[in-house]
Coordinates of C-alpha atoms and ligand atoms in Angstrom, one line a residue:
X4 CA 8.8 13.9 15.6
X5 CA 5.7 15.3 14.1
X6 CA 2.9 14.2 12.2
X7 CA 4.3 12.7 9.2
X8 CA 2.3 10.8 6.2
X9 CA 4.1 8.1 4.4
X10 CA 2.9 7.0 0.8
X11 CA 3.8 5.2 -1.7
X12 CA 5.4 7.3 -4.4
X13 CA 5.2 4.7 -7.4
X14 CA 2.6 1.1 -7.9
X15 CA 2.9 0.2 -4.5
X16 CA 5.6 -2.1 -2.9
X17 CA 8.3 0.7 -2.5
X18 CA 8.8 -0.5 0.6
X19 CA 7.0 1.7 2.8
X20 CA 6.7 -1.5 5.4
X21 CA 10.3 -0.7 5.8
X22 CA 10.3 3.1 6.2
X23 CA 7.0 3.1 8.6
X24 CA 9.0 0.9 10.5
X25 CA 12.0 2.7 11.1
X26 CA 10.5 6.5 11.8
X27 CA 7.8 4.7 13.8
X28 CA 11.1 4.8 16.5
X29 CA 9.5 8.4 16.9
X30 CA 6.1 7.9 16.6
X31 CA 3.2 7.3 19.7
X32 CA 0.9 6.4 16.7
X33 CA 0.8 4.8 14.0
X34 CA -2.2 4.7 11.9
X35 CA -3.2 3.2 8.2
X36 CA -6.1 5.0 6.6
X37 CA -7.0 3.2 3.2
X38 CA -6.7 0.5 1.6
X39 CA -7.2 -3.4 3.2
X40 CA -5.8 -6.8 2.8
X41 CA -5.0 -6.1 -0.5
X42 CA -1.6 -4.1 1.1
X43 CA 1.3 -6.4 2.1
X44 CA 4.1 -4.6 3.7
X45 CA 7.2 -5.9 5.2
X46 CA 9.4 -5.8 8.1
X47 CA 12.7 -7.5 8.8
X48 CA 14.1 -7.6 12.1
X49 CA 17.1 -9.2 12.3
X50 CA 16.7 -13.4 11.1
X51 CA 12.5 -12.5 11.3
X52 CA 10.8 -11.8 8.9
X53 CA 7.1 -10.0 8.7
X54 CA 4.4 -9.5 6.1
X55 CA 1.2 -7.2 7.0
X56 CA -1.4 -6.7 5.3
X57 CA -4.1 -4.8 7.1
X58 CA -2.2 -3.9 11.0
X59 CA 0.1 -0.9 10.8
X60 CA 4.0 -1.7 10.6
X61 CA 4.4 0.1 13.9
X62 CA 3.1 -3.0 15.5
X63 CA 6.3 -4.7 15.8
X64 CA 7.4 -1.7 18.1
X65 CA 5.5 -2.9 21.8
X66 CA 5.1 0.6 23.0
X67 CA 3.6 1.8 20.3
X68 CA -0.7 2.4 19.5
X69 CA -1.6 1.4 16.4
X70 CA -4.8 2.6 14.4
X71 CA -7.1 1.2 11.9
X72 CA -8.8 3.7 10.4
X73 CA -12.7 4.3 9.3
X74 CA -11.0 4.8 5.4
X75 CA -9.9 0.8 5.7
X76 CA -12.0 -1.9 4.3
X77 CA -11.7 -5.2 6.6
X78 CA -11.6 -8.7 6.4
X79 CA -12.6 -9.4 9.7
X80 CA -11.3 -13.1 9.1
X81 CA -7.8 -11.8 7.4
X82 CA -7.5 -9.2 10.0
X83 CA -7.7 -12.3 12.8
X84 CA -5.0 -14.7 11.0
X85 CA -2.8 -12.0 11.3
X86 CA -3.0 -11.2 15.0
X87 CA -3.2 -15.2 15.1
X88 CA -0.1 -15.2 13.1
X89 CA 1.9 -12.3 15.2
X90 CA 0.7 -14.2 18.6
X91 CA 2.1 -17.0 17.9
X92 CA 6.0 -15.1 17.3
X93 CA 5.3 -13.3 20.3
X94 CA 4.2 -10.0 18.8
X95 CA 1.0 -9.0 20.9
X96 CA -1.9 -6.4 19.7
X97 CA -4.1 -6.7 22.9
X98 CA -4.1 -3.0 24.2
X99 CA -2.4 -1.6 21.3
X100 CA -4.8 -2.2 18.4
X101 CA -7.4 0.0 17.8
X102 CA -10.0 -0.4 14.9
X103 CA -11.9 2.3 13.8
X104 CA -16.1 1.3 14.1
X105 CA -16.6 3.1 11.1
X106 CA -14.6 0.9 8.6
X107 CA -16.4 -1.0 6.2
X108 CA -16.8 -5.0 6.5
X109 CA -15.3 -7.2 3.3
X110 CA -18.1 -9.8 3.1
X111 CA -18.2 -12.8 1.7
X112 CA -20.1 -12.2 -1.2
X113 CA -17.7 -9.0 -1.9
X114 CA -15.2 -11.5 -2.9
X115 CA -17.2 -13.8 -5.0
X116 CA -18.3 -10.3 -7.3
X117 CA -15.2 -9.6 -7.7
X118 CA -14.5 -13.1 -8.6
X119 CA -16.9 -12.7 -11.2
X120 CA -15.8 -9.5 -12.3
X121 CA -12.5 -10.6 -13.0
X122 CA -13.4 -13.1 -15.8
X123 CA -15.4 -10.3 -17.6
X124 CA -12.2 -7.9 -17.2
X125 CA -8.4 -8.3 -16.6
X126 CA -7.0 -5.6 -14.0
X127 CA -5.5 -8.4 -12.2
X128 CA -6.3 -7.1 -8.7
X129 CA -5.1 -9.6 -5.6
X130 CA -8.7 -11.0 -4.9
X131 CA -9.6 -9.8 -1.7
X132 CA -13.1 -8.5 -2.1
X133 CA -11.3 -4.7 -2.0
X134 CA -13.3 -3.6 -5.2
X135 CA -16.3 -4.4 -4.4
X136 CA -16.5 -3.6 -0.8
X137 CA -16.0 -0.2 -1.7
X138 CA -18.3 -0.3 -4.4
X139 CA -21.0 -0.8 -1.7
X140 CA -19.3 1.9 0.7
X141 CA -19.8 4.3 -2.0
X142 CA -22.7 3.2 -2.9
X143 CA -24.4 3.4 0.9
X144 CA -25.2 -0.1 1.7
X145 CA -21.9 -1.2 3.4
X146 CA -21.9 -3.4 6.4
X147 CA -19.2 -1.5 9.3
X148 CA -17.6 -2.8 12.4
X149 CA -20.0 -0.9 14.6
X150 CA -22.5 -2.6 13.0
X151 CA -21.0 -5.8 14.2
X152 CA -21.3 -4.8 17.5
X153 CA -24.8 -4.5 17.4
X154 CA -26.0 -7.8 15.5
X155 CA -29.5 -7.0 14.9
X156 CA -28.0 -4.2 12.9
X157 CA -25.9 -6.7 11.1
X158 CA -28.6 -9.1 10.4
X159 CA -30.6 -6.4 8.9
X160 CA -27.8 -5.0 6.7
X161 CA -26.9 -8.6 5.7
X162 CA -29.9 -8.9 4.6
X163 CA -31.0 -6.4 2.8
X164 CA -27.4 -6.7 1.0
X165 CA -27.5 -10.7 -0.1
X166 CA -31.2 -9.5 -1.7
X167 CA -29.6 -7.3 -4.0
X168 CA -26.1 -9.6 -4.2
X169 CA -28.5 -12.8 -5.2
X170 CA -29.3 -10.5 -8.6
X171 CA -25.7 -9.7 -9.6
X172 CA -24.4 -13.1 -8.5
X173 CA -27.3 -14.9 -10.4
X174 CA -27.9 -17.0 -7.7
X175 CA -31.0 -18.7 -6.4
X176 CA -33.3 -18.1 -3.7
X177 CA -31.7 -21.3 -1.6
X178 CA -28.4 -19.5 -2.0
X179 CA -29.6 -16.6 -0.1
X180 CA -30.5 -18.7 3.2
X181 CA -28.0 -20.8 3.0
X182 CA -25.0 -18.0 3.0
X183 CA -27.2 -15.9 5.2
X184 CA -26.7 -18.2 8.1
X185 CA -23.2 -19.3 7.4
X186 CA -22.1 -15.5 7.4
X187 CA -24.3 -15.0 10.5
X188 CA -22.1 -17.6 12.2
X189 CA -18.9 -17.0 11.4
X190 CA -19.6 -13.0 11.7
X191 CA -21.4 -13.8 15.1
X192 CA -17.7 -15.2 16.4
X193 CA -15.7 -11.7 15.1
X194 CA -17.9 -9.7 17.2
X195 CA -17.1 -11.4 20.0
X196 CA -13.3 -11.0 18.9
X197 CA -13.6 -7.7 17.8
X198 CA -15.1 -6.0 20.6
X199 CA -11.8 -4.9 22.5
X200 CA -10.5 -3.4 19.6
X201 CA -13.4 -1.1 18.0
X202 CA -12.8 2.2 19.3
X203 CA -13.9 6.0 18.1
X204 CA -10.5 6.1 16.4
X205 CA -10.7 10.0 15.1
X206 CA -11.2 10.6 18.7
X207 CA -7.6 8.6 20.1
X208 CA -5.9 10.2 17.6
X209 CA -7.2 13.7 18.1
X210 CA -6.4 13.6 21.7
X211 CA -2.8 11.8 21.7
X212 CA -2.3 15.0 18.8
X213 CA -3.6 17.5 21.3
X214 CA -1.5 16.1 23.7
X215 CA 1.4 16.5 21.9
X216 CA 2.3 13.2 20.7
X217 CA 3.4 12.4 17.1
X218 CA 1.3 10.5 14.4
X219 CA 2.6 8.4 11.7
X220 CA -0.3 8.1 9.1
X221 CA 1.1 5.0 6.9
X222 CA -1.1 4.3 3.3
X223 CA -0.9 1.4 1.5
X224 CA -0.2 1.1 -2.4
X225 CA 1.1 4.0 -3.9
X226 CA 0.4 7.3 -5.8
X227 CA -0.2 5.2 -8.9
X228 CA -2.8 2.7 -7.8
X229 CA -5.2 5.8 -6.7
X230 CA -8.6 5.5 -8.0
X231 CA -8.5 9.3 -8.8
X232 CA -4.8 10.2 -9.9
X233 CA -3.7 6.8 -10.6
X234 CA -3.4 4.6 -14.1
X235 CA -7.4 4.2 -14.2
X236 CA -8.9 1.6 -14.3
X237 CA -5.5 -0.1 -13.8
X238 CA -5.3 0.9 -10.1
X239 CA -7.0 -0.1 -6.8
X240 CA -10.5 1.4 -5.4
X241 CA -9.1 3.4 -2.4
X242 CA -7.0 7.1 -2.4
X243 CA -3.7 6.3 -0.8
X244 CA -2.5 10.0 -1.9
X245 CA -1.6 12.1 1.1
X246 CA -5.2 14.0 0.4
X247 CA -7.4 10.7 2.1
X248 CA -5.7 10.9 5.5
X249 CA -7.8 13.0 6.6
X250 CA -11.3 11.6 5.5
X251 CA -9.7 8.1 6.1
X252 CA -9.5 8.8 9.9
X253 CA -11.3 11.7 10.9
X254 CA -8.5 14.2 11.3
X255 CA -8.2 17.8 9.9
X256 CA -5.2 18.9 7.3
X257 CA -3.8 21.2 10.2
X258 CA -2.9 18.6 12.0
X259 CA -0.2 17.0 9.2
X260 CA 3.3 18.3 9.5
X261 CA 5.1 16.7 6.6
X262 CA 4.4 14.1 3.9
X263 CA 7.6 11.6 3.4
X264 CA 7.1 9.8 -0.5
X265 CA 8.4 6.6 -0.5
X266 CA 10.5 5.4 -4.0
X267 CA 11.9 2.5 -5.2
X268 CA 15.2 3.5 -6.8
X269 CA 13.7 1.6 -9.9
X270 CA 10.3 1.2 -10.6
X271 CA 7.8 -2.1 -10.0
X272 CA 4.1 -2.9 -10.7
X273 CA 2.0 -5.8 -9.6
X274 CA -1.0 -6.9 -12.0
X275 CA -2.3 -5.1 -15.4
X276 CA -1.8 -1.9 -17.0
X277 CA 0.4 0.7 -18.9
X278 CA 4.6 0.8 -18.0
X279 CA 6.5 3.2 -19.8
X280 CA 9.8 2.4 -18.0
X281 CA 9.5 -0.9 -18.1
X282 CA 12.1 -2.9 -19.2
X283 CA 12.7 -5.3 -21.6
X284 CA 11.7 -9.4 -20.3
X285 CA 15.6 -10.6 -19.7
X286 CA 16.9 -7.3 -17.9
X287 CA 12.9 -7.4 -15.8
X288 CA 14.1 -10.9 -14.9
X289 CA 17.7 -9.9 -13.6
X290 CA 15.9 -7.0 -11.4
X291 CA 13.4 -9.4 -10.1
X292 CA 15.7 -12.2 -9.1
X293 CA 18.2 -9.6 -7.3
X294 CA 15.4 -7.3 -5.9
X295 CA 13.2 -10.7 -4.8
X296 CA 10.6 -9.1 -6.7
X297 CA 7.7 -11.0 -6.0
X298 CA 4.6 -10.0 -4.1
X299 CA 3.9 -9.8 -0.8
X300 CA 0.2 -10.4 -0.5
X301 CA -0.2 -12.6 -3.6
X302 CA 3.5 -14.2 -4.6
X303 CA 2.9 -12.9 -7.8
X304 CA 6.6 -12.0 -10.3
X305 CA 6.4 -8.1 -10.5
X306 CA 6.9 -6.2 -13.5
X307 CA 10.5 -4.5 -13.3
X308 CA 11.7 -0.8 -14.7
X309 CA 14.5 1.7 -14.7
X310 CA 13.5 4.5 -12.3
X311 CA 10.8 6.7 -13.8
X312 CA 11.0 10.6 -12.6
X313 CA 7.7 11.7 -14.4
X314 CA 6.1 9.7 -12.1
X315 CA 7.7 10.7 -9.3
X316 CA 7.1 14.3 -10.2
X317 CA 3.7 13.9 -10.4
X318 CA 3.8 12.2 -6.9
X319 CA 5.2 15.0 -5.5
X320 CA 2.8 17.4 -7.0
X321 CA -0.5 15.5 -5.9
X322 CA 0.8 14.6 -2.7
X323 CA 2.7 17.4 -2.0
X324 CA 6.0 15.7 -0.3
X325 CA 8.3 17.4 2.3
X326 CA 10.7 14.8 1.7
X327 CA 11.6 11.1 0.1
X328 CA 13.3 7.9 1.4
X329 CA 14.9 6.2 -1.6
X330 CA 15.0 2.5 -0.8
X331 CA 16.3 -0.4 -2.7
X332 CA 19.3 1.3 -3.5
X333 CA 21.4 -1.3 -3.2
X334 CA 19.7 -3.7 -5.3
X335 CA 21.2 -1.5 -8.5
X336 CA 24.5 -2.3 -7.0
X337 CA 25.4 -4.7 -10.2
X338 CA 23.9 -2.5 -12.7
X339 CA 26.0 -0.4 -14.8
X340 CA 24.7 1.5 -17.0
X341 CA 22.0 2.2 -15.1
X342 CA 19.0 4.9 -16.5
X343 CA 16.6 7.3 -15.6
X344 CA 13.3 7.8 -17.5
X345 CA 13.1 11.6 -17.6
X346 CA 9.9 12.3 -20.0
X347 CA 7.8 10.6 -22.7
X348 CA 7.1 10.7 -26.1
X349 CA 4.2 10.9 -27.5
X350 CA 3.5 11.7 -31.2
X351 CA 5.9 13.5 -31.7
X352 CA 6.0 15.4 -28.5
X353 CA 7.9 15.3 -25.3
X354 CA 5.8 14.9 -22.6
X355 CA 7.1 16.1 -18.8
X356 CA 3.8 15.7 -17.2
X357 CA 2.2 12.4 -16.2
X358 CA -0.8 11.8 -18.6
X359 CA -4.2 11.4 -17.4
X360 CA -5.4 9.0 -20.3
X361 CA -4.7 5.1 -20.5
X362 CA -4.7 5.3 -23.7
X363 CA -2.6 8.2 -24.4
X364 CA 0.1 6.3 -21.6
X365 CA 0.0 3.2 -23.7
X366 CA 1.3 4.9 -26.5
X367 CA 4.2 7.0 -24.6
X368 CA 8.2 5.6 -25.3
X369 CA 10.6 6.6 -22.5
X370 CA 12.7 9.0 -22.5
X371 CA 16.1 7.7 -20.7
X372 CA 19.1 9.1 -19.6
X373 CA 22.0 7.3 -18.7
X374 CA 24.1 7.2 -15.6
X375 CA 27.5 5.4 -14.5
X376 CA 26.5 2.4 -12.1
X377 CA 28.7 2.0 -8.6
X378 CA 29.2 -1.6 -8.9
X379 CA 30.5 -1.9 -5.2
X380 CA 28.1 -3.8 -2.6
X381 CA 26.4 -0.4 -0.4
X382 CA 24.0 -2.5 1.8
X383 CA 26.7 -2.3 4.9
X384 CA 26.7 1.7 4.5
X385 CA 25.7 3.0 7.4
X386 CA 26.6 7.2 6.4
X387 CA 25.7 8.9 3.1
X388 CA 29.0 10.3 2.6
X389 CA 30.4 6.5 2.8
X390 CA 27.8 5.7 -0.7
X391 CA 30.4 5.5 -3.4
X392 CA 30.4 9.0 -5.4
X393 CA 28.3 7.6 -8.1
X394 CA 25.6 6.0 -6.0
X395 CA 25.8 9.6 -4.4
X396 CA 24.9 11.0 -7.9
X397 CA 22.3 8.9 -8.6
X398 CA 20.5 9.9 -5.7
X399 CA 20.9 13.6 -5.8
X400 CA 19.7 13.4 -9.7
X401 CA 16.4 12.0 -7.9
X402 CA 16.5 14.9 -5.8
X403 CA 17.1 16.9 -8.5
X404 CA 14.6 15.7 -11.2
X405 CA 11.6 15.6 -8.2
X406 CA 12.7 19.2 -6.6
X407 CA 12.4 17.2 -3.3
X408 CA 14.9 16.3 -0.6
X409 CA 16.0 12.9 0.1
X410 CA 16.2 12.6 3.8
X411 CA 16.6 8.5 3.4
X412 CA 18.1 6.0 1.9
X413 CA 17.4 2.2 2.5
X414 CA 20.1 -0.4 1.5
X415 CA 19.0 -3.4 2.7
X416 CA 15.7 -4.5 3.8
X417 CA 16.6 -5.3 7.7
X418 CA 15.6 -2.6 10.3
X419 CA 19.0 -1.1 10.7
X420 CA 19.6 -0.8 6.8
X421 CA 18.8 2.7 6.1
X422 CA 20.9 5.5 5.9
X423 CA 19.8 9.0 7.1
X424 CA 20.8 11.9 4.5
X425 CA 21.5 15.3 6.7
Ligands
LIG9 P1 5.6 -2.1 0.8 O1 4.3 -2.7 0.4 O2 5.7 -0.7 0.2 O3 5.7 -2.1 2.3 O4 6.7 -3.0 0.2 P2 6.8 -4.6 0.1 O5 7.1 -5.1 1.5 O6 5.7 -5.1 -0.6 O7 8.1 -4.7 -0.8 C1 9.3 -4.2 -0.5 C2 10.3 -5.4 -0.5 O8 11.6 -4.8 -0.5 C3 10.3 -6.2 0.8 O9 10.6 -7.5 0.6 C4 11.3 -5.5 1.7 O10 11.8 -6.3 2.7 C5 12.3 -5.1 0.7 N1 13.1 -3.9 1.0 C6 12.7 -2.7 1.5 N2 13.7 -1.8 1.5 C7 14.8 -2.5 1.0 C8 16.1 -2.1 0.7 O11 16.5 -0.9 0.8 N3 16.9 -3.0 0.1 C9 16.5 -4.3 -0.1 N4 17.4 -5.1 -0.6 N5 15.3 -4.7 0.2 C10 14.4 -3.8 0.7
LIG10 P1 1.2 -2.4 -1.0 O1 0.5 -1.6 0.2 C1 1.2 -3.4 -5.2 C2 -2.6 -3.6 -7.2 C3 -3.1 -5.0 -7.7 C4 -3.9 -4.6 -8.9 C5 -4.6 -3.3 -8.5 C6 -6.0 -3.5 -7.9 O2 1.8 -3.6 -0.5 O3 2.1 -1.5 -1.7 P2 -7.0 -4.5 -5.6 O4 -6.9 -5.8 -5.1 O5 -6.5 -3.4 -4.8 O6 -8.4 -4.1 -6.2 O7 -6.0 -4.5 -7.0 O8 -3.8 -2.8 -7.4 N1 -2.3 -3.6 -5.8 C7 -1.0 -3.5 -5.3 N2 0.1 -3.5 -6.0 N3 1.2 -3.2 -3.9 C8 0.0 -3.1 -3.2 O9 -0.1 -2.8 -1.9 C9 -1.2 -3.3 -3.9 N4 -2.5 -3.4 -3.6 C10 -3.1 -3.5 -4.7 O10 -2.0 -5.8 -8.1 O11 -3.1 -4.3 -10.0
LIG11 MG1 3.7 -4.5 -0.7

């Protein structure tokens, strides 16, 4: 295999846990370059069950090298309860993890801003200090692993950041000691854990390339949730568009082979913001309960729409995909009609192209078509030609509406439900 990005095509969740999973089969790497905690992407192998949230979903494959990249933000204390967590059902990352030294820290304090941020503004984010830890990345005064490798460093850094966090937090001088040392202490213990794993990750990723190994570069939330070319300011602070790969682990765009856009065969979101496709509360419900449509990092109900091909145009465009998996297919498999939101309206027009302004997205109506449901359970499919003929259809009106290929198609969420498309 080559070296193949996988994104999310939609608001995240389209199950790109899932699809990592399978084509990591053929990977030697796999490597997530944005994004943090925030992420929660899951695996089913046979009766077990997995959630991650900031190690690659190639982990659950022992062979296999996984990379955090310098583009991640980490919770050094999140990143630890889930090696804790895999450890303890026999899933080791001693040897196989590497963490990039250039990735920025979430701090404490990262989380309490955005804490306080939240009651000021409702963009219902998960509440893991994402926002603002890039806010300091940005803004040149973020704390990295290789920083927490040399503690003087750290202390410095720490420092110099809790002066300027005391102002925004409106805290009091007494605050500043007082969290000073207890980050000092519980930081002082990740360095000691994180040592084995901080690595010059551009580096192991360059050579196993040059060496003629493949790459799996696996993003977390979707097209959508981009701080550039998402729904802004409904969307998260990192670029999980195929574009950040390369800045997000120190790799060149010569390099990537293909870029494989992950879709829900309906549409989802998590938290705030505009939804032109999405459904009405009684038929959101129905999709929720059959789809188990509940977060993965934060339990929260998701928001639940007919498929919604503007958007998946658009993901195409920015991202520029080779190919799609369609997953979730067979959670449709009680839905008849079933529709397809194929442009917008907006005052008076038809819009075809995804809109840049909130505002303007608010105002946009869907424009469906309609197409005859299957209504025969798919999830034991294990050809394409054995989909029922109208499940077929629905699938090649994707292709069609996206001018992409659909090379997958998942029907169940366990390892072995997916359906290659030749
Ligand atoms: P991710 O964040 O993109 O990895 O997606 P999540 O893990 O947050 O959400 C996708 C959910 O759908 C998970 O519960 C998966 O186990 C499940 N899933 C993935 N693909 C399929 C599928 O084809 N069919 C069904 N029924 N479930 C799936
Ligand atoms: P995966 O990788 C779905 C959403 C949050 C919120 C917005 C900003 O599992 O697909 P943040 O905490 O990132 O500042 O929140 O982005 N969000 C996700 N929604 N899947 C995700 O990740 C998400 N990560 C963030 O709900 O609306
Ligand atoms: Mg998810």
């Amino acid at each position: 295999m080559a070296n193949v990005v996988v994104v999310g095509a939609q608001w995240g969740d389209e199950g790109k846990g899932k699809v990592v999973d399978f084509l990591a089969q053929d990977a030697d790497i796999i490597a997530r370059y944005q994004g943090g905690d925030n992420a929660g992407h899951t695996v089913v192998v046979g009766k077990e069950k997995y959630v991650l949230h900031l190690i690659p979903s190639g982990i659950l494959h022992p062979d296999k090298k996984c990379v955090i990249g310098n583009g991640v933000v980490l919770s050094p204390q999140r990143l630890f309860s889930e090696i804790d967590e895999l450890k303890q059902r026999g899933i080791s990352v001693d040897g196989n993890l590497f963490i990039s030294d250039r990735a920025h820290l979430i701090m404490p304090y990262h989380l309490l801003i955005e804490k306080a941020d939240g009651e000021d503004r409702r963009i219902g984010t998960t509440n893991r200090g994402i926002g603002p830890a890039y806010v300091d990345k940005v803004g040149r005064s973020g704390i990295r692993v290789g920083d927490l490798l040399n503690f003087k460093v750290f202390r410095e850094k720490l420092e110099f950041n809790l002066r300027k966090k005391v102002k925004i937090l409106d805290e009091s001088e007494e605050w500043v000691e007082s969290t000073k040392s207890e980050i000092l202490q519980e930081y002082r213990g990740y360095a000691d854990r994180m040592r084995p794993f901080v690595a010059d990750t551009s580096l192991i990723i360059s050579e196993a390339i040059k060496a003629g190994k493949s790459v799996l570069f696996e993003s977390a939330q979707g097209t959508l949730l981009d701080v550039d070319l998402g729904t802004y300011p409904y969307c998260t602070s990192s670029n999980p568009t195929a574009g950040s790969v390369c800045a997000g682990l120190g790799i060149g765009p010569t390099v990537i082979d293909g870029v494989i856009g992950v879709v829900k065969a309906y549409t989802t979101r998590v938290g705030e913001g505009p939804f032109p496709a999405e459904l009405p509360p009684d038929m959101s419900h129905r999709i929720r309960e059959i789809g188990d449509e509940f977060g993965a990092t934060t339990g929260r109900p998701r928001r639940c729409g007919w498929f919604d091909a503007v958007i998946a145009r658009y993901a195409v465009r920015v991202n520029g995909f080779t190919g799609m998996a369609i997953t979730k297919l067979d959670i449709l498999d009680k839905i008849d009609p079933i529709k397809l939101c194929v442009g917008y309206r907006y005052n008076g027009e038809i819009l075809t192209e995804f809109p840049s302004q909130i505002d303007v997205l608010e105002d946009c109506e869907p424009v469906y078509e309609s197409m005859d449901g299957w209504l025969t359970d798919i999830s034991k499919t294990k050809k394409y030609e054995e989909l029922p003929e109208n499940a077929r259809k629905y699938v090649e009106r994707i292709s069609q509406l996206t001018e992409t290929k659909v090379g997958l198609v998942a029907v169940g969420p366990e390892r072995d439900r997916i359906v290659v498309v030749d």
